[in-house]
mmCIF file of C-alpha atoms (C1' of nucleotides) in Angstrom:
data_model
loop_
_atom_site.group_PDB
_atom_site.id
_atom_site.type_symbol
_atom_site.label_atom_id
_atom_site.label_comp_id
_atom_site.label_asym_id
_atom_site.label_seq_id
_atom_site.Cartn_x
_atom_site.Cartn_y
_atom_site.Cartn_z
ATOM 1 C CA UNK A 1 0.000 0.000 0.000
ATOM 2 C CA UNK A 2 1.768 2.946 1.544
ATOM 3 C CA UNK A 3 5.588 3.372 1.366
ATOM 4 C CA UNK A 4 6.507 1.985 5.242
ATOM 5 C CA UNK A 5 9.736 4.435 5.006
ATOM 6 C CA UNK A 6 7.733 7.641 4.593
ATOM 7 C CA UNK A 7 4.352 6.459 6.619
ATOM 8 C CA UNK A 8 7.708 6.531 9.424
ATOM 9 C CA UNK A 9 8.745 9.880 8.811
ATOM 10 C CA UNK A 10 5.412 11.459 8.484
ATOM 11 C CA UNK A 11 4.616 9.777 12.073
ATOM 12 C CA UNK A 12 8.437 11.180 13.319
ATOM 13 C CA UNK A 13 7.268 14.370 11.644
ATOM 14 C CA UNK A 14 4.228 14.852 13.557
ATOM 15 C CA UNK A 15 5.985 14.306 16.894
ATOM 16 C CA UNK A 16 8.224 16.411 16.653
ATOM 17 C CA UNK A 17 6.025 19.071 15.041
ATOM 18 C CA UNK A 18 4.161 18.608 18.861
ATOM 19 C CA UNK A 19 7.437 18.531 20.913
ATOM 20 C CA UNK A 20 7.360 14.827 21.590
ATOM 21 C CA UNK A 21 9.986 13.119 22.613
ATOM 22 C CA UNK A 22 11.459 10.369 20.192
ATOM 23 C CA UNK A 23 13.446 7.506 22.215
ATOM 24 C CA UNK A 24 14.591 4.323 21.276
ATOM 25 C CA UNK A 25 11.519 2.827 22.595
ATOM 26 C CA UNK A 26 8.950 5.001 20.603
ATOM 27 C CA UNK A 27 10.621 4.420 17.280
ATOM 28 C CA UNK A 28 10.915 0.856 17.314
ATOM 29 C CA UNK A 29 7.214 1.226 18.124
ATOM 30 C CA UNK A 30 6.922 3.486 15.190
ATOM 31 C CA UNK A 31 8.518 1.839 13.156
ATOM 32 C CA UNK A 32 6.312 -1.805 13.727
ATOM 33 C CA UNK A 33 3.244 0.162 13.208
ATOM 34 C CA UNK A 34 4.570 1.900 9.985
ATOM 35 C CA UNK A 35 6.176 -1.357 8.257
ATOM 36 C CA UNK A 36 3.905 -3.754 9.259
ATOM 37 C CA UNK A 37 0.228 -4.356 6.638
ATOM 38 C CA UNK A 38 -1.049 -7.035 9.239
ATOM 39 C CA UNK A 39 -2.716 -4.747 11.279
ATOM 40 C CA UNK A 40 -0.828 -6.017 14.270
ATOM 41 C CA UNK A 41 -1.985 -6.317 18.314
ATOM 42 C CA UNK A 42 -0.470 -4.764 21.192
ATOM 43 C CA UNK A 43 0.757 -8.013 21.990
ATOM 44 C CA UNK A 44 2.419 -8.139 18.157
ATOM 45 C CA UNK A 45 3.819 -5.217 18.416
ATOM 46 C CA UNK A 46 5.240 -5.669 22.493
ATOM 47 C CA UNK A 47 7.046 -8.952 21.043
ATOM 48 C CA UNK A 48 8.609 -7.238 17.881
ATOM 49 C CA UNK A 49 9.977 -4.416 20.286
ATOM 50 C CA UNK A 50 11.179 -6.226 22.634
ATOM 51 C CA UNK A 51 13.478 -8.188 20.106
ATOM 52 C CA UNK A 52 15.357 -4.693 20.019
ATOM 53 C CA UNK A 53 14.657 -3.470 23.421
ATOM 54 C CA UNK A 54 13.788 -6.433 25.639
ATOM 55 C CA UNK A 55 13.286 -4.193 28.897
ATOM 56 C CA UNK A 56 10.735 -2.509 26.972
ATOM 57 C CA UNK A 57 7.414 -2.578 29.120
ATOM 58 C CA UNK A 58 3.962 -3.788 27.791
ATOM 59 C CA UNK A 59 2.808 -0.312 29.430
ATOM 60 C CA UNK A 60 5.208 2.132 27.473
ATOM 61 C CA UNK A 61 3.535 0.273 24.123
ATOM 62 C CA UNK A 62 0.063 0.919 24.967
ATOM 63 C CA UNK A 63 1.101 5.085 26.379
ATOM 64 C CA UNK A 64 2.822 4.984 23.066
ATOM 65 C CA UNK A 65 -0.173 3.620 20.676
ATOM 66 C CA UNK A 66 -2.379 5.938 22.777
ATOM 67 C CA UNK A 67 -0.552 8.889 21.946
ATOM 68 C CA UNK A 68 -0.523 7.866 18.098
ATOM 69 C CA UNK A 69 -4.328 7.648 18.386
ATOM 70 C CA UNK A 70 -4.364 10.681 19.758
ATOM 71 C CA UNK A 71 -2.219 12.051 16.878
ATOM 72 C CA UNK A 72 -4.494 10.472 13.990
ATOM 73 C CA UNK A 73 -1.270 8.411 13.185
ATOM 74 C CA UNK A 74 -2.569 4.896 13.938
ATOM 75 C CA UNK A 75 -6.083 3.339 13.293
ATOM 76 C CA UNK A 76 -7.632 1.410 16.051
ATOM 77 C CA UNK A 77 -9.965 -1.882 15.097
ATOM 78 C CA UNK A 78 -11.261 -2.309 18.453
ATOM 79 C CA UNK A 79 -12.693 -5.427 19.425
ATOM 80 C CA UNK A 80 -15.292 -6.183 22.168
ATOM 81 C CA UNK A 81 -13.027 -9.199 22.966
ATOM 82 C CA UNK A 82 -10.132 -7.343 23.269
ATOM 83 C CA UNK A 83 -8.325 -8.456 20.424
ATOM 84 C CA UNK A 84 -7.407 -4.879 18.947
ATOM 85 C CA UNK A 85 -5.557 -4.556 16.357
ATOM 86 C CA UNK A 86 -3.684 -1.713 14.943
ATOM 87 C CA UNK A 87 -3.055 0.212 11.570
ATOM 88 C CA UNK A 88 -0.346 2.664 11.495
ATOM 89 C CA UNK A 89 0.441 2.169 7.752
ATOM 90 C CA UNK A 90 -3.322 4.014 6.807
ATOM 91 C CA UNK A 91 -4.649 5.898 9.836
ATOM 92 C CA UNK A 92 -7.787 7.140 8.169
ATOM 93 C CA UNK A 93 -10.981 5.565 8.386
ATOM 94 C CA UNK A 94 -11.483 2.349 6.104
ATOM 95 C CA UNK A 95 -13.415 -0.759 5.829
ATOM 96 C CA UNK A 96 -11.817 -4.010 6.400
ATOM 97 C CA UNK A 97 -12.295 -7.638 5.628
ATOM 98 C CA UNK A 98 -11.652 -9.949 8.330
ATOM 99 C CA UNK A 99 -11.245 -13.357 7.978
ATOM 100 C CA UNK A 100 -12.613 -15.331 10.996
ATOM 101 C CA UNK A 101 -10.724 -18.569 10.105
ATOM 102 C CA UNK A 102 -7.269 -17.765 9.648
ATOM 103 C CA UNK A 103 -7.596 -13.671 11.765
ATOM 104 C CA UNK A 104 -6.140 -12.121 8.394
ATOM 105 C CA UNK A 105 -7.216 -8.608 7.892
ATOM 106 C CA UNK A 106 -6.945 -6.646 4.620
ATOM 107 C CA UNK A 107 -8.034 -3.536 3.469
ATOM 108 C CA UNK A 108 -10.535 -3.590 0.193
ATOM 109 C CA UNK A 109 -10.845 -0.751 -1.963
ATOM 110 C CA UNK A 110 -14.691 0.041 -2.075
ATOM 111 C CA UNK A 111 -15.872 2.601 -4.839
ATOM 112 C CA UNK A 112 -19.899 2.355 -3.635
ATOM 113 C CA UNK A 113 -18.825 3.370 0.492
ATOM 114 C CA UNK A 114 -19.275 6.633 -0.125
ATOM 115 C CA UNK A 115 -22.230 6.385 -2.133
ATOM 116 C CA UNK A 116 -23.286 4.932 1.261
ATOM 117 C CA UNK A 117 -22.399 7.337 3.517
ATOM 118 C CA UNK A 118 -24.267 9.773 1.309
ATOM 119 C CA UNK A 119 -27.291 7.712 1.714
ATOM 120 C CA UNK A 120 -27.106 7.163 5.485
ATOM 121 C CA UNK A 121 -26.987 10.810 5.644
ATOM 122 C CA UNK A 122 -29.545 12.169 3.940
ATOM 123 C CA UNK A 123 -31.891 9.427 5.301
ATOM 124 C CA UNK A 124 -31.264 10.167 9.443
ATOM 125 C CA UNK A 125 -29.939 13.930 8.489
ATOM 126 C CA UNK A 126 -26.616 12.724 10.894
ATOM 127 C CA UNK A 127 -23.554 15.250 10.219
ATOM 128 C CA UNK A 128 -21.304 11.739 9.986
ATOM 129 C CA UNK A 129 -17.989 12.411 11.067
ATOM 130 C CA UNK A 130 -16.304 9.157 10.531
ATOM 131 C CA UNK A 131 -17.519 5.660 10.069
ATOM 132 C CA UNK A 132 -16.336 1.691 10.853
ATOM 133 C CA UNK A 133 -16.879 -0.975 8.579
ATOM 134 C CA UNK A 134 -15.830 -4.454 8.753
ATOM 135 C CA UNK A 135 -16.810 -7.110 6.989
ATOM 136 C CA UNK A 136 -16.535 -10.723 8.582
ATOM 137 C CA UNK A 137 -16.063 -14.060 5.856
ATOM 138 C CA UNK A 138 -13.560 -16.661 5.036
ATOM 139 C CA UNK A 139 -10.654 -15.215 2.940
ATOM 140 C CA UNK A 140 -9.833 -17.047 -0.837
ATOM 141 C CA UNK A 141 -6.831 -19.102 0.924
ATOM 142 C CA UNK A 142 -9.113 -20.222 3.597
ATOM 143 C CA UNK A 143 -11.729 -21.349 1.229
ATOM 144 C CA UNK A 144 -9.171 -23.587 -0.444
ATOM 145 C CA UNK A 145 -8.498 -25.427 2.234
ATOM 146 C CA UNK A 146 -10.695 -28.719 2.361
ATOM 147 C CA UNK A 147 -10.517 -29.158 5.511
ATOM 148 C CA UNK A 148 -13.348 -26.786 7.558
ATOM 149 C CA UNK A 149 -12.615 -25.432 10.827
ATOM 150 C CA UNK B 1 -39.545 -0.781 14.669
ATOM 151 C CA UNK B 2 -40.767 -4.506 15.150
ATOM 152 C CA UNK B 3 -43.399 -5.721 17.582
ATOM 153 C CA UNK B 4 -42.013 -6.133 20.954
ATOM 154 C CA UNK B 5 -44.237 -8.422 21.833
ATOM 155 C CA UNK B 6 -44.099 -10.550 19.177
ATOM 156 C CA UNK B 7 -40.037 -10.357 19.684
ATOM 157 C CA UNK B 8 -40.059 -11.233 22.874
ATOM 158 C CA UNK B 9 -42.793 -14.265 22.299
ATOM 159 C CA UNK B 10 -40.033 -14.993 19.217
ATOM 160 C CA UNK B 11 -37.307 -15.277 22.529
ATOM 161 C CA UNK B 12 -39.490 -17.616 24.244
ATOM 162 C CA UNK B 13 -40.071 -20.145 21.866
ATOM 163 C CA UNK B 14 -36.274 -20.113 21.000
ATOM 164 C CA UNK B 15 -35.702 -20.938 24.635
ATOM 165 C CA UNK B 16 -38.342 -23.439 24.992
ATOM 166 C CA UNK B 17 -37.326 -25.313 21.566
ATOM 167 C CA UNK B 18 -33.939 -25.597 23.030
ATOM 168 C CA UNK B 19 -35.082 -26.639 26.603
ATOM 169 C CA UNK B 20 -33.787 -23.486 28.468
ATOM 170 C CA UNK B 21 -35.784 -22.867 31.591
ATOM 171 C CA UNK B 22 -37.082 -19.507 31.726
ATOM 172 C CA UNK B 23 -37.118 -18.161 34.950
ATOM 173 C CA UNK B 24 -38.338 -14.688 36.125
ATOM 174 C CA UNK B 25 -35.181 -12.915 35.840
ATOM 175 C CA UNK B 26 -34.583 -14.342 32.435
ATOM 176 C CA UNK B 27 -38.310 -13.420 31.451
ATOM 177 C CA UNK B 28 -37.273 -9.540 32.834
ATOM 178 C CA UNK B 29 -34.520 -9.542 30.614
ATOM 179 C CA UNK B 30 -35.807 -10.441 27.625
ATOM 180 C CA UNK B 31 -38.772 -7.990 27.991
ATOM 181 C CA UNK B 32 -36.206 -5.930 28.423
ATOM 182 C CA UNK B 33 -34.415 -6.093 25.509
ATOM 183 C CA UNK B 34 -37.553 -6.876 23.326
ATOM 184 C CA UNK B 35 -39.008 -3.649 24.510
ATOM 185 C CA UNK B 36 -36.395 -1.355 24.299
ATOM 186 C CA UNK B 37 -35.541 0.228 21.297
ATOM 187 C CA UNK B 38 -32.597 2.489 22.239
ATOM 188 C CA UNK B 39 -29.906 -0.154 22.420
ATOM 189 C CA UNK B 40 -29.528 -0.822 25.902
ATOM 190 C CA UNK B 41 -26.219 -1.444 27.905
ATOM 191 C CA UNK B 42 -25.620 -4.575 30.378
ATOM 192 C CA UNK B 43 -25.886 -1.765 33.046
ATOM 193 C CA UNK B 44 -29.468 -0.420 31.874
ATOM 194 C CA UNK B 45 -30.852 -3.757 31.051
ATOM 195 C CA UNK B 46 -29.610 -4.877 34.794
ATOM 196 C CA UNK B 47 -30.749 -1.518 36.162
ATOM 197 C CA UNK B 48 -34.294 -2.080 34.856
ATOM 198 C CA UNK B 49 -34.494 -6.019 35.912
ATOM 199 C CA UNK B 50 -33.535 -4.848 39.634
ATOM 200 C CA UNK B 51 -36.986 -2.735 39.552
ATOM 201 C CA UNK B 52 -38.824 -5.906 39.516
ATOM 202 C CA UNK B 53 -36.380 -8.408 40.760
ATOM 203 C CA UNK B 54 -34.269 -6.744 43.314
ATOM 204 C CA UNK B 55 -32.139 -9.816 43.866
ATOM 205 C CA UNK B 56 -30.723 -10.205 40.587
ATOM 206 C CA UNK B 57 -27.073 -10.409 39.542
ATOM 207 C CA UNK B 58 -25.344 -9.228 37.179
ATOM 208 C CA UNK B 59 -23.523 -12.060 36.306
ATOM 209 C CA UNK B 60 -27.348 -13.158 35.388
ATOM 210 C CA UNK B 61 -27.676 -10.773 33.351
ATOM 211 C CA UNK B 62 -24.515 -11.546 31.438
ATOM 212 C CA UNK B 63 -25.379 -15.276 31.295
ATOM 213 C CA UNK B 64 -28.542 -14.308 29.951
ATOM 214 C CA UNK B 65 -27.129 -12.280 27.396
ATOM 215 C CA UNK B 66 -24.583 -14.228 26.429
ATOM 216 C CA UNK B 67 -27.239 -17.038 25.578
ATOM 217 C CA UNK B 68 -29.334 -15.161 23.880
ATOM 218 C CA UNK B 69 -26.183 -13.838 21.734
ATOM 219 C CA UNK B 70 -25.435 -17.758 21.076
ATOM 220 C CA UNK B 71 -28.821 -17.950 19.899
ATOM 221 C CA UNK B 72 -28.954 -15.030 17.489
ATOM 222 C CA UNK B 73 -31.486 -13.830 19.831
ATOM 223 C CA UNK B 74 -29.793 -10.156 20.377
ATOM 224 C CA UNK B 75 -27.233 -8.234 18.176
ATOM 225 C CA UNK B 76 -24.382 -7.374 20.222
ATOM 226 C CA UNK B 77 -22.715 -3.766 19.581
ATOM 227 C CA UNK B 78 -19.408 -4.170 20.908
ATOM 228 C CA UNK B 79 -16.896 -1.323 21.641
ATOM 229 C CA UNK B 80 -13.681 -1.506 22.541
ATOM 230 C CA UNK B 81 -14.049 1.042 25.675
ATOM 231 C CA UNK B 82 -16.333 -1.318 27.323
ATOM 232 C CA UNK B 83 -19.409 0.862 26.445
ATOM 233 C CA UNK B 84 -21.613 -2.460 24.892
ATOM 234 C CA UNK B 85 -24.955 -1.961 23.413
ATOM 235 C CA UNK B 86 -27.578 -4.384 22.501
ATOM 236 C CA UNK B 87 -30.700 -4.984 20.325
ATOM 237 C CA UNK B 88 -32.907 -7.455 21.253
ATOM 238 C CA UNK B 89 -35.638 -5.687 18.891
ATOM 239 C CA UNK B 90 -33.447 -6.563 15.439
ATOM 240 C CA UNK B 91 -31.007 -9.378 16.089
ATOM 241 C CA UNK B 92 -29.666 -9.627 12.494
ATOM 242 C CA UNK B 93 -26.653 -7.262 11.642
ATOM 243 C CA UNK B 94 -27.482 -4.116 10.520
ATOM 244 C CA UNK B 95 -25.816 -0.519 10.456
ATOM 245 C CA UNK B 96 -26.136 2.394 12.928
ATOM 246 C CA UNK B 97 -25.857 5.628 13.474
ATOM 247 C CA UNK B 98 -24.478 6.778 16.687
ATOM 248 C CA UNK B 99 -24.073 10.132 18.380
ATOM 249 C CA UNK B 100 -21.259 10.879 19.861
ATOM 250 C CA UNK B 101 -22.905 13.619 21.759
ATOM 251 C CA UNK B 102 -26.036 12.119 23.218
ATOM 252 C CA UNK B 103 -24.322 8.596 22.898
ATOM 253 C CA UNK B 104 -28.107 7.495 20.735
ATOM 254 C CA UNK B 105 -28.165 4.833 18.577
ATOM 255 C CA UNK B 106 -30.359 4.708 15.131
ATOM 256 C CA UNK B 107 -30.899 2.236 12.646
ATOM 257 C CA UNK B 108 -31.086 3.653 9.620
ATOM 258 C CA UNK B 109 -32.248 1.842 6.135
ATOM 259 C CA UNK B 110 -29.738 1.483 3.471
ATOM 260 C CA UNK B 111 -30.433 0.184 0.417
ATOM 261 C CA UNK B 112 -26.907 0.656 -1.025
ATOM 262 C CA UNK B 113 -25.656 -1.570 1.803
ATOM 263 C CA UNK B 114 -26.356 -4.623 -0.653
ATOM 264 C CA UNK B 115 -24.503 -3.581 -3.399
ATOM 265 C CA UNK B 116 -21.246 -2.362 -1.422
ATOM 266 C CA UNK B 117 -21.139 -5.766 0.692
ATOM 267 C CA UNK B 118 -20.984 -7.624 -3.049
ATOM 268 C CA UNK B 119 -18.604 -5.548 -4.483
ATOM 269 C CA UNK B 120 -16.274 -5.981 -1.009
ATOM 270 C CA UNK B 121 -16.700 -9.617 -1.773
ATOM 271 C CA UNK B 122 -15.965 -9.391 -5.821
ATOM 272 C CA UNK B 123 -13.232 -7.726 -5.046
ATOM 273 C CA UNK B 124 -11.158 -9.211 -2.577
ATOM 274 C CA UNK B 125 -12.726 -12.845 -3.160
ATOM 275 C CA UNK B 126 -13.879 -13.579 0.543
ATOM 276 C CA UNK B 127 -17.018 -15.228 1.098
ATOM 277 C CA UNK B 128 -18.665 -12.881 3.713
ATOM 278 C CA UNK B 129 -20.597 -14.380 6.474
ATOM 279 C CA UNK B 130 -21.695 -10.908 8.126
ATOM 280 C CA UNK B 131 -20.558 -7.080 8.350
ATOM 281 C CA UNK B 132 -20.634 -4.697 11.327
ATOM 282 C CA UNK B 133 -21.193 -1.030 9.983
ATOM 283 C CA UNK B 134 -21.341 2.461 12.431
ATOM 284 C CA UNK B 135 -21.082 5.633 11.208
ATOM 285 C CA UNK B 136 -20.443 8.242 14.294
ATOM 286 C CA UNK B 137 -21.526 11.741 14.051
ATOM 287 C CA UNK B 138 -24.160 14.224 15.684
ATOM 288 C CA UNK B 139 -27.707 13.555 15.248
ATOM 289 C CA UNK B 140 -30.138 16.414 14.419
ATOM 290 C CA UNK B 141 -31.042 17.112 17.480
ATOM 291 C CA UNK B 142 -27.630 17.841 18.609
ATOM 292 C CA UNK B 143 -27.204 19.571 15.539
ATOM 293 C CA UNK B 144 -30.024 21.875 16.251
ATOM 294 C CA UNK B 145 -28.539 22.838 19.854
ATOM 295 C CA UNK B 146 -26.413 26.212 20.014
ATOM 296 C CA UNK B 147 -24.104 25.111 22.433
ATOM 297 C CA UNK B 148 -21.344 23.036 21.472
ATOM 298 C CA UNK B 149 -19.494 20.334 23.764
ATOM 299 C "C1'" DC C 1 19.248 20.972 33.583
ATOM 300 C "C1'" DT C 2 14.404 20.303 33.293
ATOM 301 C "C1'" DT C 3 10.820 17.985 31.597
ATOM 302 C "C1'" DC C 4 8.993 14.189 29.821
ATOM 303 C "C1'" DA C 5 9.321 9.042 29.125
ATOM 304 C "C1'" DT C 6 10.203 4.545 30.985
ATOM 305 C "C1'" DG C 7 9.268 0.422 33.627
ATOM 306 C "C1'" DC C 8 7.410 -1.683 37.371
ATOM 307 C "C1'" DA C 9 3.577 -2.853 40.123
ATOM 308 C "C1'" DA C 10 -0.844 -1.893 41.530
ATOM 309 C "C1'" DA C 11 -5.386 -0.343 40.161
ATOM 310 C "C1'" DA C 12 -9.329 -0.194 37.370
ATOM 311 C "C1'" DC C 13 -12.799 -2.124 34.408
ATOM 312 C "C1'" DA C 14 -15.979 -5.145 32.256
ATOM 313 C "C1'" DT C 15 -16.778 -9.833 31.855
ATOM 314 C "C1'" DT C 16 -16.361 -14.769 33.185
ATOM 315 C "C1'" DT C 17 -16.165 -18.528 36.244
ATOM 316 C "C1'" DG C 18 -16.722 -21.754 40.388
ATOM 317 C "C1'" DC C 19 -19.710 -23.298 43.402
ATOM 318 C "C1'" DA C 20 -23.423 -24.039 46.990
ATOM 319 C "C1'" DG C 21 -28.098 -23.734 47.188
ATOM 320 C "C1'" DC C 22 -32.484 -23.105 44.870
ATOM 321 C "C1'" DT C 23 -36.222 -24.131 41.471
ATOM 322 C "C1'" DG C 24 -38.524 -24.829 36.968
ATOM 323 C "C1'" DG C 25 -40.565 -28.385 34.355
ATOM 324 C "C1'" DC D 1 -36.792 -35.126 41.558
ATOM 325 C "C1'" DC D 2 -32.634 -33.228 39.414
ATOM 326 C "C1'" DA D 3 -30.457 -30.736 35.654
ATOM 327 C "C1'" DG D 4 -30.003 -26.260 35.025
ATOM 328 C "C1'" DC D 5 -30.244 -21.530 37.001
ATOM 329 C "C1'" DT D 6 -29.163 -17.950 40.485
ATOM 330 C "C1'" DG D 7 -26.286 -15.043 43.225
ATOM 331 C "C1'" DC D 8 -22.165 -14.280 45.420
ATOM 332 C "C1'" DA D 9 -17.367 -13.699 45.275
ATOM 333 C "C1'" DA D 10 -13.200 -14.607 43.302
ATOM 334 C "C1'" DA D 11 -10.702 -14.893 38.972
ATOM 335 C "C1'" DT D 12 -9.573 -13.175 34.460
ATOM 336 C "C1'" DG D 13 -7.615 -10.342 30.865
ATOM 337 C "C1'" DT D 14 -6.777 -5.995 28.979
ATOM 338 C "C1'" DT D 15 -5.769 -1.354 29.575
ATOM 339 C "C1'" DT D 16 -4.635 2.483 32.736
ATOM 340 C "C1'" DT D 17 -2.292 4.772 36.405
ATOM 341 C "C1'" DG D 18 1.167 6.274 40.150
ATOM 342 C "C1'" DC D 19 5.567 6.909 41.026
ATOM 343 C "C1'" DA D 20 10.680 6.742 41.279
ATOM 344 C "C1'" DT D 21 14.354 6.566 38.133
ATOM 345 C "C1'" DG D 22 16.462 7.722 33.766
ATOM 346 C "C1'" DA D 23 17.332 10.093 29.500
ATOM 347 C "C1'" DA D 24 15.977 13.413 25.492
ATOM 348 C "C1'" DG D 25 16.565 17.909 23.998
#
DNA sequence: CTTCATGCAAAACATTTGCAGCTGG
DNA sequence: CCAGCTGCAAATGTTTTGCATGAAG
């Protein structure tokens, strides 16, 4: 999708722009978030730190992801089950497809979405702000398989 | 939107067909949420069982809930700050609009909800078994007030 | 240097679970 | 009767918070 190398610097950019500090600890963080298209958990992201940084707390990841949120630099999928998952490689708003078999999540490009959001407007008269859309199915590689979960 | 009564007579035969005892607290709860068309929280639901059952728990009310969810009895809106909503009224999946001032939940009818989820699944190939859509914004009402928050 | 970030441990939450006693069918 | 339900309290799992130490700028 996004270049991982400048999705980085824009994040570095906006941190410093707000006097933030950057430490050894934030970037790696950063730089997870920025590389990675899996949309990756806290947990994810705690165990590729550490590999750099192993005294790196689970605590300083979720102040860090916080901040990003708070930044529009990372998108949050929240779960009620508390499997979040995080985008830092496209922080805007966007549907996703979620496979429940194998957990993949990717991010489909949908022409008619804002044909929808049009409609869901005018129909409640709403001033929508932003929207969440996920879509829930068994990816193509999962269907292949013979075998059903 | 639907007939609470006939929803909640709908809950009772799905209990009864699957040889669930329904007791009075489980009877409170599904009146409950087959009344209630603003989306009720755990909390609410539990607040409004107390009135006529003083004794009941709240794990109860969870157990409940979580059986009726396993019976595709209630639609659970799950957010990741803990602030869970349900419909008892419409179990089946369907979009909302939510506040974010006055925290209300609509369900608004989309016709163009159809066509987006096939192209989603033209386009990326999955075979989707359901969708969760919420678009967040300020209702009219809000709108209308002077004041903003 | 001064302020902010880190890391640890404890706290805070919503939700789940174990279990003794009760009760619907 | 007795399997399943209730209510209590304890356990769980994730995220947040307080605070002393450490390091970025």
């Amino acid at each position: 999708m996004s270049d991982p190398t400048a999705r980085l610097d824009e994040m570095l950019a906006k941190l410093r722009e707000r006097h933030f500090r950057i430490t050894p600890q934030r970037l790696a963080i950063l730089e997870t978030l920025a590389v990675s298209d899996g949309h990756p958990s806290v947990e994810s992201v705690f165990a590729e730190v550490r590999k750099k940084f192993p005294t790196t707390s689970l605590a300083t990841v979720y102040k860090t992801i916080t901040l990003l949120k708070e930044l529009n630099e990372v998108l949050e999928l929240g779960f009620s089950d508390g499997s979040n998952r995080y985008d830092g490689s496209k922080p805007t708003p966007h549907p996703h497809m979620i496979c429940t078999r194998c957990k993949k999540i990717i991010d489909p490009d949908l022409t008619s979405l804002e044909q929808l959001t049009r409609e869901a407007s005018q129909k409640t008269g709403f001033k929508i702000v932003t929207q969440r859309l996920d879509f829930f199915g068994i990816c193509p590689e999962c269907l292949q398989e013979k075998t059903s979960g």
